[in-house]
Short mmCIF file of C-alpha atoms and ligand atoms in Angstrom, two decimals:
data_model
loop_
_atom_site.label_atom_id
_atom_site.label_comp_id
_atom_site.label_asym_id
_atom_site.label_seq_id
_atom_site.Cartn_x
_atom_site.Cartn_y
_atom_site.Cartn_z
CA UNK A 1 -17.19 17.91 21.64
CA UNK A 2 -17.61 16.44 25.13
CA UNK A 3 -14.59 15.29 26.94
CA UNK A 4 -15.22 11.70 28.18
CA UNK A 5 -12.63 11.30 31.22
CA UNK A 6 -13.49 13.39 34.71
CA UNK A 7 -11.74 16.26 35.90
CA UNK A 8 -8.83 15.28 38.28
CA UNK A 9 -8.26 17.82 41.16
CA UNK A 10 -5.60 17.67 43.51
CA UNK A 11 -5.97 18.34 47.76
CA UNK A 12 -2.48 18.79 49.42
CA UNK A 13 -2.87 18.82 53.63
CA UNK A 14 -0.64 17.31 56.16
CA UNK A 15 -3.81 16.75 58.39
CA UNK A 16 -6.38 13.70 57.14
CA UNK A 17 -9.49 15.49 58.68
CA UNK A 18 -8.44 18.55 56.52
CA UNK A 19 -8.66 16.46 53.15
CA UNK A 20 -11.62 14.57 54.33
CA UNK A 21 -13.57 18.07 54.88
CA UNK A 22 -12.39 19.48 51.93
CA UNK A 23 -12.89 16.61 49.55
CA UNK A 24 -16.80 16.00 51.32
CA UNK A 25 -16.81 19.80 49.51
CA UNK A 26 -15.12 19.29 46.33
CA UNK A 27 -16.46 16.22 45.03
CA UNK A 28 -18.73 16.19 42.47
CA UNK A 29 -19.97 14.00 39.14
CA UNK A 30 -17.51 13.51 36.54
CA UNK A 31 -14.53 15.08 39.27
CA UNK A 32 -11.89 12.69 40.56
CA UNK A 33 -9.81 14.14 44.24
CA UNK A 34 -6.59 13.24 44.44
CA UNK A 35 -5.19 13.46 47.83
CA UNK A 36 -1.74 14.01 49.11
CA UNK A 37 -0.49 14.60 52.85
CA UNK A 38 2.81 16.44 51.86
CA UNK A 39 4.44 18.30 49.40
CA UNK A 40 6.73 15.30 47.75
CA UNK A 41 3.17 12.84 47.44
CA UNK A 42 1.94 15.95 45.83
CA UNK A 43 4.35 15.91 43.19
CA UNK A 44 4.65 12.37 42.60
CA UNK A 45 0.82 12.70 42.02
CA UNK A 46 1.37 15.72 39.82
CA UNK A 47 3.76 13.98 37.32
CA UNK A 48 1.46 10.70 37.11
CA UNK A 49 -1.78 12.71 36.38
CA UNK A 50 -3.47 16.16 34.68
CA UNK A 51 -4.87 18.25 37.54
CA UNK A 52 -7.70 20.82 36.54
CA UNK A 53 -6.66 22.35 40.08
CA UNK A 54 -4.62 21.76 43.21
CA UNK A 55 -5.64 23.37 46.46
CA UNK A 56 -2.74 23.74 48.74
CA UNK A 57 -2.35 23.72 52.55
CA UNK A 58 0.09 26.61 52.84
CA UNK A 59 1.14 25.68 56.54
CA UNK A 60 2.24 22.02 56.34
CA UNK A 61 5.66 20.45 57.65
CA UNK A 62 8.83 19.67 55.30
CA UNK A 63 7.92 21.24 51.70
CA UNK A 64 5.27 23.72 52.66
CA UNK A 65 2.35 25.24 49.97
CA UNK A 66 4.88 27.95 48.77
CA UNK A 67 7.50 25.60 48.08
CA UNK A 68 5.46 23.27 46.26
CA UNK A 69 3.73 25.77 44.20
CA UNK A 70 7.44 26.79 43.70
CA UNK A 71 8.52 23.95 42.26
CA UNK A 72 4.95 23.38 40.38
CA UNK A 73 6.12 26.88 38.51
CA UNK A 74 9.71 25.06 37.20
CA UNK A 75 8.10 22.19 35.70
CA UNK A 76 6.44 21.84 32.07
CA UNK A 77 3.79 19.79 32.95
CA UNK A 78 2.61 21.78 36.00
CA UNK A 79 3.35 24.82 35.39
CA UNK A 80 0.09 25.77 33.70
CA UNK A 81 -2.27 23.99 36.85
CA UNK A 82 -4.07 27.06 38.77
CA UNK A 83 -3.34 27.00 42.69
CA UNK A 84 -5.70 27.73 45.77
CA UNK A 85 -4.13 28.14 48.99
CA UNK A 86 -5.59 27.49 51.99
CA UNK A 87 -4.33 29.34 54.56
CA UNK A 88 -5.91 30.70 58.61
CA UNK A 89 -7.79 33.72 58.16
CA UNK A 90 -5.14 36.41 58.86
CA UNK A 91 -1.84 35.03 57.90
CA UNK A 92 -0.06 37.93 55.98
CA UNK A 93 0.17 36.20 52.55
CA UNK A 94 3.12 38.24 51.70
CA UNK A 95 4.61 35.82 48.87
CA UNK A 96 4.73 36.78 45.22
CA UNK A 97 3.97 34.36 42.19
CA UNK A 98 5.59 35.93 39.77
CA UNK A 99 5.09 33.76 36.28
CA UNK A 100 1.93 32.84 37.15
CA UNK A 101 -0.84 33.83 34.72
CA UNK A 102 -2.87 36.28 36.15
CA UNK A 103 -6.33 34.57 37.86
CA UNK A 104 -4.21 30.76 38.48
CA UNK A 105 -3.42 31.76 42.18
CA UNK A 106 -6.21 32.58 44.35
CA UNK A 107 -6.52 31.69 48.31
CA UNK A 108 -9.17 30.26 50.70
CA UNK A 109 -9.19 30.85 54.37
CA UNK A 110 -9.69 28.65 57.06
CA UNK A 111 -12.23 28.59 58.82
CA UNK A 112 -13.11 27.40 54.99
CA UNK A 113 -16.60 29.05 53.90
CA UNK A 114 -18.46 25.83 52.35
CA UNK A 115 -19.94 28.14 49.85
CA UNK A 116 -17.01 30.19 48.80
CA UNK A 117 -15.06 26.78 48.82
CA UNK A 118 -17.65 25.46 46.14
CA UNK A 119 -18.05 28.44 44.28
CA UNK A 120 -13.99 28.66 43.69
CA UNK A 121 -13.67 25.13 42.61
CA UNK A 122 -16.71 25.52 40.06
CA UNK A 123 -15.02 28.56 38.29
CA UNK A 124 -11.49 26.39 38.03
CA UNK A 125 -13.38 23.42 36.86
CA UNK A 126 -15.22 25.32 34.16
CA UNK A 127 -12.20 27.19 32.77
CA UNK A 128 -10.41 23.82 33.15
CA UNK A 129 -13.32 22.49 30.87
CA UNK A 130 -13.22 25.10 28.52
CA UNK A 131 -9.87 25.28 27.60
CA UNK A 132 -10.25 20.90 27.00
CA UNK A 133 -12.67 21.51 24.75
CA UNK A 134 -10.74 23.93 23.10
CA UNK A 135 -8.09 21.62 22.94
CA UNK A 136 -10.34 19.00 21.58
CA UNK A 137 -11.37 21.57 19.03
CA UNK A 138 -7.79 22.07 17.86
CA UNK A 139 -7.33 18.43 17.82
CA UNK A 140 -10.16 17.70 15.28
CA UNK A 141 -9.58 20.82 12.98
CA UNK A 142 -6.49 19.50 12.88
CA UNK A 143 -7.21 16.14 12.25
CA UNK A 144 -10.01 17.25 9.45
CA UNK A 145 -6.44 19.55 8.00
CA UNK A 146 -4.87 16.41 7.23
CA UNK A 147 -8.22 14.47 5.83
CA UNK A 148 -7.88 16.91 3.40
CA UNK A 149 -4.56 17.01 2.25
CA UNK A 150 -4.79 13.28 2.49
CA UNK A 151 -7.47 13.63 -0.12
CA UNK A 152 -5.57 16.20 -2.21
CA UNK A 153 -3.22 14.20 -2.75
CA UNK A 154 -5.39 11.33 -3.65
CA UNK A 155 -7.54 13.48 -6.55
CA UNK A 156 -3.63 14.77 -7.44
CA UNK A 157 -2.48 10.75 -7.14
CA UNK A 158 -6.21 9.83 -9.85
CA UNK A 159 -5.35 12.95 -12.01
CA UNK A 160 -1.95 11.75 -12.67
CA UNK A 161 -3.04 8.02 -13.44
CA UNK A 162 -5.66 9.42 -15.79
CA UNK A 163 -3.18 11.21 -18.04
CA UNK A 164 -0.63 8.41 -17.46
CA UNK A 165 -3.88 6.20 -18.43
CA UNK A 166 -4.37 8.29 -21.88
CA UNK A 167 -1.18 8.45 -22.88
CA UNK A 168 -1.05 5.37 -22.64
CA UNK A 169 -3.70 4.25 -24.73
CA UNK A 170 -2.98 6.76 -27.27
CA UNK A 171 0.11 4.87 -27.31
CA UNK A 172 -1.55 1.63 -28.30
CA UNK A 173 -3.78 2.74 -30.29
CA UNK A 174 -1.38 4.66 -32.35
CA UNK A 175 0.87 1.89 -32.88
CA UNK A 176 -1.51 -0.54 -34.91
CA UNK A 177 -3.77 2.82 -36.63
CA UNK A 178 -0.17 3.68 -38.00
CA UNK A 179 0.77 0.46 -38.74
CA UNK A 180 -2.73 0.51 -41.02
CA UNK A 181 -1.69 4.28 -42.45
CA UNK A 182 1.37 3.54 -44.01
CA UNK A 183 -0.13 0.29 -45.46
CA UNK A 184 -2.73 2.59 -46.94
CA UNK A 185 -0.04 5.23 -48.28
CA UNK A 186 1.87 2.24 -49.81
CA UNK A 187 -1.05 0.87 -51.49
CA UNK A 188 -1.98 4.60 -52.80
CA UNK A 189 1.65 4.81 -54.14
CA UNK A 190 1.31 1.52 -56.12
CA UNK A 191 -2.29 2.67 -57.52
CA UNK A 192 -0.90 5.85 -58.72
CA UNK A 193 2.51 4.37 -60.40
CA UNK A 194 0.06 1.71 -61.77
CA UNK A 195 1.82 -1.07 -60.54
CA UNK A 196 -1.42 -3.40 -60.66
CA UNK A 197 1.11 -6.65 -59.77
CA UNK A 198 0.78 -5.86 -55.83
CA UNK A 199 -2.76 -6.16 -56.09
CA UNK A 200 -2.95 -9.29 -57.05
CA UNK A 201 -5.14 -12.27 -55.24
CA UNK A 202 -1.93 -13.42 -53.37
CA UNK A 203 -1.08 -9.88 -52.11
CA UNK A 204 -4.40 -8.78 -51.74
CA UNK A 205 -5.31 -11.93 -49.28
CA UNK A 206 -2.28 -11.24 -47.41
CA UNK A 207 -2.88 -7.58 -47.21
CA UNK A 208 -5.82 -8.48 -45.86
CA UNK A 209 -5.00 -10.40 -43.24
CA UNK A 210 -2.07 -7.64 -41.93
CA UNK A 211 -5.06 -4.95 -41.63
CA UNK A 212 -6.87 -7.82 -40.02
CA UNK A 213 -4.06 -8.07 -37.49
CA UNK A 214 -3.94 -4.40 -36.99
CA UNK A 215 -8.06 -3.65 -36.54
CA UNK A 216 -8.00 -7.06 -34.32
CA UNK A 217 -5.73 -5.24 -31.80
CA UNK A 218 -7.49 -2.01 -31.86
CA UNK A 219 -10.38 -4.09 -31.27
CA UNK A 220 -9.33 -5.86 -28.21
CA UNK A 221 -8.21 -2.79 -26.51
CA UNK A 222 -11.30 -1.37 -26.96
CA UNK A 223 -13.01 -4.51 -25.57
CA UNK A 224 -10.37 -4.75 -23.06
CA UNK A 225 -11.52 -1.31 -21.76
CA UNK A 226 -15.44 -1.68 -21.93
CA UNK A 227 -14.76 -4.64 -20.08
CA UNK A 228 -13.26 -2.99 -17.15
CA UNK A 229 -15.79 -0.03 -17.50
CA UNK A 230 -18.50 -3.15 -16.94
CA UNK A 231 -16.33 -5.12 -14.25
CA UNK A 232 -16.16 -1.95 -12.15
CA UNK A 233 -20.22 -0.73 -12.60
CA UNK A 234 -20.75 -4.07 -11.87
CA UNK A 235 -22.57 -5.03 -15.20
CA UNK A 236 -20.29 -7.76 -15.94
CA UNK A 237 -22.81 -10.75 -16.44
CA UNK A 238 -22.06 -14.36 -17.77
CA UNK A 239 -23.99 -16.10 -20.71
CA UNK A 240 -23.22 -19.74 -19.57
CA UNK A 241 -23.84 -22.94 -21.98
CA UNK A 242 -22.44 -26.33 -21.97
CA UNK A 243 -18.76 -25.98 -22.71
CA UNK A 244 -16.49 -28.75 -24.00
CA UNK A 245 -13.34 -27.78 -22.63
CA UNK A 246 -10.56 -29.31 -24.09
CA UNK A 247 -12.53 -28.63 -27.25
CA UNK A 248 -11.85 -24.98 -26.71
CA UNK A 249 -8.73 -25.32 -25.68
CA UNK A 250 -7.28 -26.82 -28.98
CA UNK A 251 -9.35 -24.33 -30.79
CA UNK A 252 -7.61 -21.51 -29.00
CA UNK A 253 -4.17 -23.25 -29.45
CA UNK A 254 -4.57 -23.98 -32.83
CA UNK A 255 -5.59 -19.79 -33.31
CA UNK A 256 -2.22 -18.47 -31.69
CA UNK A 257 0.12 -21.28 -33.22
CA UNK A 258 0.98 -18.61 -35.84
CA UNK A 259 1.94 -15.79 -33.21
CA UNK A 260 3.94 -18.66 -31.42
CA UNK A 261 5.77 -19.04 -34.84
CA UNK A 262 6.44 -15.43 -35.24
CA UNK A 263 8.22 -15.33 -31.80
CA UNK A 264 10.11 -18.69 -32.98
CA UNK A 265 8.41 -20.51 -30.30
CA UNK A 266 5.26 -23.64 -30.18
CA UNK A 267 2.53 -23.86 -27.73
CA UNK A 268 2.16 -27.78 -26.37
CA UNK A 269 -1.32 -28.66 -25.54
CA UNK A 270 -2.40 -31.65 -23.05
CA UNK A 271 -5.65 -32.27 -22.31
CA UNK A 272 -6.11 -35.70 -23.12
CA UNK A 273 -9.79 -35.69 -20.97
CA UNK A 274 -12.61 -34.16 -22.84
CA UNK A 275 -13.99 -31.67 -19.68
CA UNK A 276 -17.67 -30.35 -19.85
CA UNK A 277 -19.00 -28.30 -17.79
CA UNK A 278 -21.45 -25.01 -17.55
CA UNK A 279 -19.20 -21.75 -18.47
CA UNK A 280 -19.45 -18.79 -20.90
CA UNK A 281 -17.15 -20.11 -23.74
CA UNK A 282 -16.65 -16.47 -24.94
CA UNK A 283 -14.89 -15.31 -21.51
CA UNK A 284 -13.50 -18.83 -20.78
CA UNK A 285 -11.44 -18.27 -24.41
CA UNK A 286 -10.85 -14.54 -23.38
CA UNK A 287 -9.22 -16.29 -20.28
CA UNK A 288 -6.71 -18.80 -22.04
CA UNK A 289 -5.98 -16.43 -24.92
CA UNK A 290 -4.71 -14.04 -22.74
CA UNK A 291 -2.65 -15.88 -20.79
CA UNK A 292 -1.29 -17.59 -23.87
CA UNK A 293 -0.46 -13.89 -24.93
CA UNK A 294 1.13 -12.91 -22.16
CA UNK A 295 3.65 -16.12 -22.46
CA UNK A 296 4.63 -15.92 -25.65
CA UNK A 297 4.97 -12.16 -25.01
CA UNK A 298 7.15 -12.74 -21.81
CA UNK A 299 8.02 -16.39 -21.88
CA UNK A 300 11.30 -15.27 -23.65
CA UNK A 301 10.37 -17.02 -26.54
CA UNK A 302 10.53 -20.39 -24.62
CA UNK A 303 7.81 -22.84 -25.11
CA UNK A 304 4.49 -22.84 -23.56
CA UNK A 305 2.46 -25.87 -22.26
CA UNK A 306 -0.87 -25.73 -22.18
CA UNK A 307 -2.32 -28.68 -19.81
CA UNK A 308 -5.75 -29.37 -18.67
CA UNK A 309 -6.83 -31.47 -15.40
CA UNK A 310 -10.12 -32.60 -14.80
CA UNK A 311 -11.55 -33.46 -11.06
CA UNK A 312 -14.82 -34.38 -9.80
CA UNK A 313 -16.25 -31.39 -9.51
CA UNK A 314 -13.61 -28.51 -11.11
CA UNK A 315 -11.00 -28.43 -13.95
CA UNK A 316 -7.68 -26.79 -13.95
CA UNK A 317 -6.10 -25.12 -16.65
CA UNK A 318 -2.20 -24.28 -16.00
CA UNK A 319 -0.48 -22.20 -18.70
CA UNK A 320 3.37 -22.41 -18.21
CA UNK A 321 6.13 -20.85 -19.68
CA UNK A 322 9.91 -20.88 -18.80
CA UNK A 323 10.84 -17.39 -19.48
CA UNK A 324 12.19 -15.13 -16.80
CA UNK A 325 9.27 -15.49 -14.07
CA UNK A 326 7.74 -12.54 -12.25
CA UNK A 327 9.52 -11.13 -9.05
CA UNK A 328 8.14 -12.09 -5.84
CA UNK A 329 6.77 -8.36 -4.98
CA UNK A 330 5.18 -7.95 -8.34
CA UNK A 331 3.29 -11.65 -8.43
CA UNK A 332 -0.05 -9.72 -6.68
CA UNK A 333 0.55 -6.47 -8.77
CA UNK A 334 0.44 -7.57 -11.91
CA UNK A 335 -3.73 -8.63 -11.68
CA UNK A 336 -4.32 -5.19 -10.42
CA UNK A 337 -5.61 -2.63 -13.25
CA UNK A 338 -2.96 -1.21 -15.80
CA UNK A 339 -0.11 -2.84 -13.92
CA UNK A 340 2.33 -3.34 -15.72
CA UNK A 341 5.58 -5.11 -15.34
CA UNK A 342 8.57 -2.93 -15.81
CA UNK A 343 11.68 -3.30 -18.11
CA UNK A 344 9.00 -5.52 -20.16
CA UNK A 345 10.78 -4.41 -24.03
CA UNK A 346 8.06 -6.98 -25.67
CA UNK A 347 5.35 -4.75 -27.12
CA UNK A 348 2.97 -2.94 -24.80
CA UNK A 349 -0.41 -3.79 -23.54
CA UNK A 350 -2.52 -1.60 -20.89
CA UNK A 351 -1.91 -4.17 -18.07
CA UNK A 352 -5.91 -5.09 -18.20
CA UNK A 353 -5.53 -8.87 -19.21
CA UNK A 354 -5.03 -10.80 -16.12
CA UNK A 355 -7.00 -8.38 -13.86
CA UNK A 356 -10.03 -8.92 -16.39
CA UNK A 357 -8.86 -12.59 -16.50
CA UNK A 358 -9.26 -13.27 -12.58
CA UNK A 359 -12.47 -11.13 -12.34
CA UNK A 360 -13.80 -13.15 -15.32
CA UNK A 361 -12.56 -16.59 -13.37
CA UNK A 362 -14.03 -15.42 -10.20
CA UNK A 363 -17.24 -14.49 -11.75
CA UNK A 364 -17.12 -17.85 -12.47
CA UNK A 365 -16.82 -18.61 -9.05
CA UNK A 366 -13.95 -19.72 -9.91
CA UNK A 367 -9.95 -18.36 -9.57
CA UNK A 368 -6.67 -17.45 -11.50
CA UNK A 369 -3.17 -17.50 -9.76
CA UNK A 370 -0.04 -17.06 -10.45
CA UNK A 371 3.50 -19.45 -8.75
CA UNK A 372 6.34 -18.29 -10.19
CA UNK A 373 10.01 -18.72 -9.39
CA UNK A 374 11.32 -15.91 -10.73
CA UNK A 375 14.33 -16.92 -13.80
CA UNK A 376 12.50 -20.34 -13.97
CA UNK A 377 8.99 -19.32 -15.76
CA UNK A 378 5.48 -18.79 -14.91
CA UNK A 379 2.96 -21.11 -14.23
CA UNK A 380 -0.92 -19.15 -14.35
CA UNK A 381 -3.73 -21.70 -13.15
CA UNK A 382 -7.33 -20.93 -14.21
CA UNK A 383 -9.16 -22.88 -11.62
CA UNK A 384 -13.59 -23.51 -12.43
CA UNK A 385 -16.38 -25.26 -10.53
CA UNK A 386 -17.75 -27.95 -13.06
CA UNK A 387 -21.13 -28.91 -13.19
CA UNK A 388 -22.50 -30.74 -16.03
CA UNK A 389 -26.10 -29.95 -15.49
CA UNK A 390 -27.35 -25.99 -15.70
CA UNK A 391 -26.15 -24.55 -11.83
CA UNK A 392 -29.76 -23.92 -10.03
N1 ADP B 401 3.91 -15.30 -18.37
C1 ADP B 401 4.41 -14.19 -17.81
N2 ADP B 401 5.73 -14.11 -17.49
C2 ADP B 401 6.24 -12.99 -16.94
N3 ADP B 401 5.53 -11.87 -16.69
C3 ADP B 401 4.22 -11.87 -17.02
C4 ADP B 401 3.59 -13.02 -17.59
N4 ADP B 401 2.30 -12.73 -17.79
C5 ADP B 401 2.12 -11.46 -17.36
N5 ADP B 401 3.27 -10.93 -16.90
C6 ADP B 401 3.45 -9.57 -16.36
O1 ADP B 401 2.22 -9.09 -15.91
C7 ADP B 401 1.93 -7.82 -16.46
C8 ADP B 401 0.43 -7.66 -16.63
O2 ADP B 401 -0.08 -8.51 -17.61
P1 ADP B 401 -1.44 -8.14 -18.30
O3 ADP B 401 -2.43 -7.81 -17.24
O4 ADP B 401 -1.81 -9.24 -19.25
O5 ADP B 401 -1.12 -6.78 -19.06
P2 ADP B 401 -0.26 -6.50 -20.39
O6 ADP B 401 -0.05 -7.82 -21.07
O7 ADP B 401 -1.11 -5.56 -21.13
O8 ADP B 401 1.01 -5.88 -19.90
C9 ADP B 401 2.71 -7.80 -17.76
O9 ADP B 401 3.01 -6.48 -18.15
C10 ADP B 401 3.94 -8.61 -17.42
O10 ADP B 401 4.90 -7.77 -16.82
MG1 MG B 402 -1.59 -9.24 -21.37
#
C-alpha cells in the first residue's frame, strides 16, 4: 500500500541561513520542509499539518527548543512527532524528556555533519513511513471487516426473503389445492351415500368449472413464477403478430365480467378506435388482465374503466379504479418483486403481477405507470410503440 502524499518535516531556527543550510540537506523526493523562525510559527505549523519529524534549534530567542518540545509533549496531535535538536557541539544537554518514547529525541550538533544530518533524517523518515503504511494497513483490514459484515448481512437479509418467499407460496398454493380437496372429499361422501342427484349434468358442469377456477390459479402462480425465473436469466423473449387491440381488450373484459360480479362491481370498457399494431397478444392480455385483477381486488369494489387511446405512433391503455389509491411511498414499491401492499385483507397474491407487467411493457419498448391520489383510486397506464408493419 503506497502512501500517495509526501512526508512533511518541520525546521525550527531563529536564523534564515540556518534553515536554508539545513533544508539544502533535508530535502528530498516525495519530502515537503516546513520552516519556522520561532517557537509560536512552529506550533501554528504543527496544528495545521502532520510532521514525520521536527528538528529544533535548541538556542533560539522567546520559546526556545526545550520549551517547544515541551509543549509538543502536552498536545494530542504532537505528542507522538520524534524531535532532533540542534544544538553547538558542547552545550551540556542536561534536560530530561520524560514521556517521550524511547528513540523520538535524538540531537545534532553544530557544526552540523552533512552526513550524519542525512543519515538521521533517513531513519525518521523511514520509521515515519512504516508506521503510515501500517496505518494504511489497519485502515483497509478494517475497511475489508465491514465488506464482510456488510455482506453477512446481505446473504442473512436473501435467506430470510427466501423462507419469507416459500412460505409464502405454500400459502397460495395451499389455499386453491384445499379448496380442490374438500371438493373431492364432498364428492366421495355423495358417491358413497349414493346420492347420484349431485352428479347430475347441472352440478357436474358447475363442479367443473369451480375446479377450473381452482387449477386456473395454481396455474398462474406457477406461470407467474417461471416468468420471473425467465425475466431475471434474461430469456424473456416476445412472439409478436399483428394485434387488434381493442379487439383484445373486449375479449379480456368480457373474461373477468364474472369476477367483477362476484365482487358486486362492472368493468366499463372504451375503446371506441380499433388500434393495430405489432405486439405479443399473449403478454399484452397478461398485461390488462392483471391490472384488471388487481382493481377489482383493491378498487374496493368500485367500478373499473377500462379506456383505450390511440396516437400516431403508440396506444395507451389506462385502467382506473376509485378504491383507496396507493400511498405516495409505496407507488415505486409495489412493481418491485413480491411487494406487496400491506393491510391489503383482499386475498393474497405473491406481489409478481405488475413487476412482470412493466418488464413485459418495457420489453415492448414500451412502459407501465402508476398516478394515484391516494383515497381517490388508481389509474395504471400501459403505454406501447405502434407500428402497423413488422418492426425491422
Ligand atoms: N389498483 C390498485 N389499487 C391499490 N393498490 C394496488 C392496485 N394494484 C396493485 N396494488 C398494490 O400493489 C401490490 C402489488 O400488486 P401485484 O404486483 O399485482 O401483486 P399482488 O396482486 O400479487 O399483490 C398489491 O399487493 C397492492 O397492494
Ligand atoms: Mg396482482
Amino acid at each position: 500500500m503506497q502512501d500517495a502524499s509526501p512526508t512533511k518535516l518541520l525546521i525550527v531556527d531563529d536564523l534564515p541561513e540556518n534553515l536554508q543550510a539545513l533544508d539544502a540537506l533535508i530535502r528530498g523526493e516525495r519530502r515537503e520542509v516546513h520552516h519556522a523562525g520561532s517557537g509560536e510559527e512552529a506550533l501554528a505549523l504543527l496544528l495545521q499539518h502532520d510532521f514525520a519529524l521536527a528538528i529544533l534549534d535548541v538556542q533560539m530567542p522567546g520559546m526556545d527548543g526545550f520549551e517547544l518540545a515541551e509543549l509538543m509533549r502536552g498536545t494530542e496531535k504532537t505528542r507522538p512527532i520524534p524531535i532532533v535538536f540542534v544544538t553547538a557541539a558542547g552545550k551540556e544537554l542536561n534536560y530530561s524528556f520524560k514521556g517521550y518514547e524511547a528513540g523520538a529525541v535524538d540531537v545534532l550538533y553544530k557544526p552540523l555533519d552533512p552526513g550524519a544530518v542525512k543519515s538521521k533524517v533517513e531513519v525518521f523518515v523511514a520509521l515515519h513511513q512504516q508506521r503510515e503504511a501500517m496505518r494504511q494497513q489497519v485502515l483497509a483490514l478494517e475497511a475489508a471487516r465491514r465488506q464482510q459484515e456488510e455482506m453477512q448481512a446481505q446473504l442473512q437479509h436473501a435467506l430470510l426473503m427466501r423462507d419469507e418467499f416459500m412460505s409464502m407460496v405454500s400459502h397460495e398454493m395451499r389455499t386453491p389445492l384445499n379448496t380442490l380437496y374438500l371438493e373431492t372429499q364432498l364428492r366421495k361422501m355423495q358417491l358413497d351415500r349414493g346420492n347420484m342427484a349431485a352428479f347430475g349434468a347441472e352440478q357436474l358442469r358447475r363442479m367443473l368449472s369451480r375446479d377450473d377456477r381452482q387449477i386456473q390459479n395454481i396455474v398462474r402462480l406457477i406461470d407467474d413464477m417461471l416468468d420471473v425465473s425467465r425475466i431475471r436469466s434474461g430469456k424473456l423473449s416476445l412472439r409478436p403478430g399483428l394485434v387488434q387491440l381493442a379487439g383484445l381488450l373486449g375479449r379480456v373484459v368480457q373474461d373477468l365480467t364474472p369476477q367483477a360480479a362476484t365482487v358486486g362491481t362492472t368493468i366499463v370498457l372504451d375503446a371506441p378506435t380499433p388500434a393495430c399494431g405489432w405486439w405479443d397478444d399473449f403478454r399484452i392480455e397478461q398485461i390488462v388482465v392483471n391490472l384488471l385483477t388487481n382493481a377489482l381486488r383493491y378498487g374496493g369494489g368500485q367500478p373499473v374503466v377500462v379506456t383505450l387511446a390511440v396516437m400516431a405512433d403508440s396506444v395507451r391503455v389506462d385502467v382506473r379504479d376509485s378504491g383507496p389509491g396507493v400511498a405516495l411511498e409505496n407507488q415505486g414499491k409495489i412493481f418491485e418483486p413480491y411487494e406487496r401492499g400491506v393491510g391489503s385483507d383482499a386475498p393474497a397474491g405473491l406481489g409478481l403481477g405488475l413487476y412482470i407487467s412493466r418488464q413485459l411493457a418495457e420489453a415492448h419498448g414500451g412502459s407501465l405507470t402508476l398516478s394515484s391520489v391516494p383515497g381517490a383510486g388508481a389509474v395504471f397506464s400501459l403505454t406501447l410503440p405502434r407500428t402497423e408493419a413488422p418492426p425491422a
